[in-house]
Amino acid sequence: MKTQAAVKPYFAHPQALVESEDIGPGTRIWAFAHVMPGARIGAECNIGDHTFIETGAVLGNNVTVKNGVAIWWGVTVEDGVFLGPNCVLTNDPNPRAYIKKPSPALRATLIRAHATVGANATILCGITIGQYAFIGAGSVVLRTVLDFALMVGNPARRVGWMCRCARRLLIPASASLNSSTMCPQCRAEFRVDAGGLNMINGSSS
Ligand SMILES: [Zn+2]
């Protein structure tokens, strides 16, 4: 008897291995990607070739995952994040091949909305990458990153601040409290507070 396959709301390349049922509409999953059972992927995401999304990984909407990225259990990627090609995420702070750990012994990592992780950057586990933060290509990020921070190097350090429009802001990394600046490109305004950089007018895009 011929059964009618349910029409899926997302696209998966015939050579992708998609085992999760939790994938939002409009998402595209390309060749040789592997999405494990229980992995959650939101709507309108773009999942490149040779990616791996493990059970327990969570992706929001409009996430771009470039080719060659593995997203492990405990990694949460919020809306609008860009994960550059071959960037590395982790979930075990002290791995040994011969020590088996249950999932709760691993460490969760949060990549907050609209952050960018550059090509080949490495993100250690148990940290948060702030909203709109910008991780330079090849950086090795060991600690939590503030919103809008521009991070480069190994170990990554903050060298400045990045606007949501992807233009570097004209304010030094070490700007003092209450310093303010305006993006020369999109005119968004920012002020330094105790938690880092804050966008104080969010009306313009
Ligand atoms: Zn801007």
Short mmCIF file of C-alpha atoms and ligand atoms in Angstrom, two decimals:
data_model
loop_
_atom_site.label_atom_id
_atom_site.label_comp_id
_atom_site.label_asym_id
_atom_site.label_seq_id
_atom_site.Cartn_x
_atom_site.Cartn_y
_atom_site.Cartn_z
CA MET A 1 0.00 0.00 0.00
CA LYS A 2 1.31 3.39 -0.90
CA THR A 3 1.33 5.89 1.93
CA GLN A 4 1.27 9.61 1.49
CA ALA A 5 4.38 11.20 2.97
CA ALA A 6 3.63 14.26 5.05
CA VAL A 7 4.75 17.47 3.39
CA LYS A 8 7.49 18.94 5.49
CA PRO A 9 7.53 22.71 6.04
CA TYR A 10 11.28 22.89 5.48
CA PHE A 11 13.69 21.87 2.72
CA ALA A 12 16.26 19.13 3.18
CA HIS A 13 18.66 18.15 0.43
CA PRO A 14 18.22 14.49 -0.53
CA GLN A 15 21.75 13.81 0.72
CA ALA A 16 21.10 15.35 4.17
CA LEU A 17 20.41 13.05 7.13
CA VAL A 18 17.59 14.65 9.09
CA GLU A 19 16.36 12.70 12.12
CA SER A 20 14.67 15.52 14.03
CA GLU A 21 10.98 16.33 13.77
CA ASP A 22 11.48 19.75 15.35
CA ILE A 23 12.42 21.95 12.41
CA GLY A 24 10.68 25.22 11.60
CA PRO A 25 9.16 26.33 8.30
CA GLY A 26 11.36 27.79 5.63
CA THR A 27 14.56 26.25 6.97
CA ARG A 28 16.98 24.82 4.40
CA ILE A 29 19.31 21.94 5.21
CA TRP A 30 22.00 21.20 2.64
CA ALA A 31 23.93 18.13 1.56
CA PHE A 32 25.73 15.92 4.07
CA ALA A 33 24.28 17.75 7.04
CA HIS A 34 23.26 15.50 9.95
CA VAL A 35 20.52 16.64 12.30
CA MET A 36 20.06 14.21 15.19
CA PRO A 37 16.77 13.24 16.80
CA GLY A 38 15.56 15.88 19.23
CA ALA A 39 17.75 18.67 17.89
CA ARG A 40 15.62 21.81 17.63
CA ILE A 41 15.91 24.16 14.67
CA GLY A 42 13.67 27.22 14.23
CA ALA A 43 12.23 28.79 11.11
CA GLU A 44 14.09 30.26 8.14
CA CYS A 45 17.47 28.86 9.12
CA ASN A 46 20.17 27.98 6.61
CA ILE A 47 22.16 24.87 7.56
CA GLY A 48 25.19 24.37 5.30
CA ASP A 49 26.92 21.29 3.94
CA HIS A 50 28.78 19.00 6.35
CA THR A 51 27.17 20.37 9.48
CA PHE A 52 26.24 18.30 12.54
CA ILE A 53 23.47 19.27 14.95
CA GLU A 54 23.34 17.04 18.00
CA THR A 55 20.46 15.98 20.21
CA GLY A 56 20.10 18.72 22.81
CA ALA A 57 21.26 21.54 20.55
CA VAL A 58 18.77 24.39 20.12
CA LEU A 59 18.70 26.89 17.25
CA GLY A 60 16.30 29.84 17.04
CA ASN A 61 14.95 31.44 13.89
CA ASN A 62 16.94 32.93 11.01
CA VAL A 63 20.19 31.29 12.07
CA THR A 64 22.93 30.82 9.47
CA VAL A 65 25.21 27.83 10.02
CA LYS A 66 27.97 27.81 7.42
CA ASN A 67 29.61 24.66 6.16
CA GLY A 68 31.46 22.35 8.50
CA VAL A 69 30.03 23.51 11.84
CA ALA A 70 29.08 21.05 14.62
CA ILE A 71 26.57 22.21 17.24
CA TRP A 72 26.63 19.95 20.31
CA TRP A 73 24.32 19.10 23.16
CA GLY A 74 23.98 22.10 25.48
CA VAL A 75 24.65 24.75 22.86
CA THR A 76 21.79 27.21 22.40
CA VAL A 77 21.91 29.56 19.42
CA GLU A 78 19.38 32.38 19.50
CA ASP A 79 17.65 34.14 16.60
CA GLY A 80 19.64 35.73 13.82
CA VAL A 81 23.04 34.33 14.78
CA PHE A 82 25.73 33.77 12.13
CA LEU A 83 28.09 30.83 12.66
CA GLY A 84 30.97 31.15 10.20
CA PRO A 85 32.46 28.23 8.28
CA ASN A 86 34.28 25.67 10.40
CA CYS A 87 33.84 27.54 13.65
CA VAL A 88 34.10 25.25 16.67
CA LEU A 89 31.69 24.91 19.57
CA THR A 90 32.34 22.68 22.58
CA ASN A 91 30.53 21.24 25.59
CA ASP A 92 33.17 19.42 27.63
CA PRO A 93 35.69 21.57 29.55
CA ASN A 94 38.08 18.74 30.38
CA PRO A 95 37.57 15.84 27.99
CA ARG A 96 39.24 12.48 28.33
CA ALA A 97 38.49 9.73 25.87
CA TYR A 98 38.24 7.17 28.68
CA ILE A 99 35.98 9.18 31.03
CA LYS A 100 32.35 8.93 30.01
CA LYS A 101 30.19 11.77 31.20
CA PRO A 102 26.42 12.05 31.40
CA SER A 103 25.01 15.11 29.62
CA PRO A 104 24.47 17.08 32.87
CA ALA A 105 28.23 16.99 33.51
CA LEU A 106 28.79 18.91 30.30
CA ARG A 107 28.59 22.69 30.14
CA ALA A 108 25.97 24.68 28.28
CA THR A 109 26.88 27.58 25.99
CA LEU A 110 24.57 30.40 24.92
CA ILE A 111 25.06 32.39 21.72
CA ARG A 112 22.68 35.32 22.08
CA ALA A 113 20.62 36.88 19.33
CA HIS A 114 22.29 38.40 16.28
CA ALA A 115 25.82 37.55 17.34
CA THR A 116 28.41 36.68 14.68
CA VAL A 117 31.04 33.98 15.09
CA GLY A 118 33.77 34.31 12.45
CA ALA A 119 35.23 31.53 10.35
CA ASN A 120 37.31 29.01 12.27
CA ALA A 121 36.78 30.70 15.64
CA THR A 122 36.60 28.45 18.72
CA ILE A 123 34.07 29.01 21.50
CA LEU A 124 34.81 27.27 24.79
CA CYS A 125 31.85 25.90 26.74
CA GLY A 126 30.02 27.31 29.74
CA ILE A 127 30.04 30.89 28.47
CA THR A 128 27.64 33.36 26.86
CA ILE A 129 28.29 35.31 23.68
CA GLY A 130 26.33 38.57 24.01
CA GLN A 131 23.80 39.99 21.60
CA TYR A 132 25.34 41.42 18.44
CA ALA A 133 28.79 40.45 19.65
CA PHE A 134 31.28 39.92 16.84
CA ILE A 135 33.92 37.20 17.12
CA GLY A 136 36.76 37.67 14.65
CA ALA A 137 37.89 34.81 12.40
CA GLY A 138 40.14 32.35 14.16
CA SER A 139 39.60 33.81 17.64
CA VAL A 140 39.59 31.53 20.67
CA VAL A 141 36.94 32.71 23.12
CA LEU A 142 37.49 31.56 26.71
CA ARG A 143 35.11 33.81 28.62
CA THR A 144 31.68 35.39 28.41
CA VAL A 145 31.48 38.19 25.85
CA LEU A 146 29.51 41.43 26.30
CA ASP A 147 26.82 42.63 23.93
CA PHE A 148 28.23 44.38 20.83
CA ALA A 149 31.81 43.45 21.77
CA LEU A 150 34.34 42.94 18.96
CA MET A 151 36.66 40.12 20.00
CA VAL A 152 39.84 38.94 18.28
CA GLY A 153 42.88 36.80 19.02
CA ASN A 154 43.89 33.80 21.10
CA PRO A 155 42.83 34.16 23.81
CA ALA A 156 40.22 36.51 22.42
CA ARG A 157 40.18 39.99 23.85
CA ARG A 158 37.89 42.91 23.27
CA VAL A 159 39.41 45.34 20.78
CA GLY A 160 36.31 47.45 20.19
CA TRP A 161 32.60 47.39 19.62
CA MET A 162 30.51 46.46 16.63
CA CYS A 163 27.17 47.97 15.61
CA ARG A 164 24.25 45.77 14.72
CA CYS A 165 24.72 47.01 11.14
CA ALA A 166 28.18 45.33 11.18
CA ARG A 167 30.08 48.63 11.17
CA ARG A 168 32.80 49.04 13.80
CA LEU A 169 31.90 51.79 16.25
CA LEU A 170 34.21 54.75 16.82
CA ILE A 171 34.65 54.16 20.53
CA PRO A 172 37.63 52.45 22.15
CA ALA A 173 37.34 49.07 23.83
CA SER A 174 38.29 50.72 27.13
CA ALA A 175 35.87 53.66 26.90
CA SER A 176 34.86 54.91 30.34
CA LEU A 177 31.46 54.60 31.92
CA ASN A 178 28.78 56.80 30.33
CA SER A 179 30.83 57.41 27.18
CA SER A 180 28.55 57.50 24.17
CA THR A 181 28.89 57.15 20.44
CA MET A 182 26.79 57.12 17.29
CA CYS A 183 27.22 54.60 14.50
CA PRO A 184 28.56 56.46 11.45
CA GLN A 185 26.56 54.17 9.20
CA CYS A 186 23.12 53.57 10.71
CA ARG A 187 23.08 56.38 13.32
CA ALA A 188 22.20 54.07 16.18
CA GLU A 189 23.37 55.53 19.51
CA PHE A 190 25.19 53.68 22.25
CA ARG A 191 26.37 54.32 25.79
CA VAL A 192 28.83 52.45 27.99
CA ASP A 193 27.31 51.15 31.19
CA ALA A 194 28.44 48.71 33.84
CA GLY A 195 27.39 45.77 31.70
CA GLY A 196 29.12 46.91 28.55
CA LEU A 197 27.66 48.75 25.59
CA ASN A 198 23.99 49.58 25.45
CA MET A 199 22.04 50.72 22.41
CA ILE A 200 20.00 53.71 23.60
CA ASN A 201 17.92 54.30 20.50
CA GLY A 202 16.75 51.23 18.78
CA SER A 203 14.30 52.75 16.35
CA SER A 204 16.43 52.82 13.22
CA SER A 205 17.41 49.62 11.51
ZN ZN B 1 25.25 50.88 12.70
#
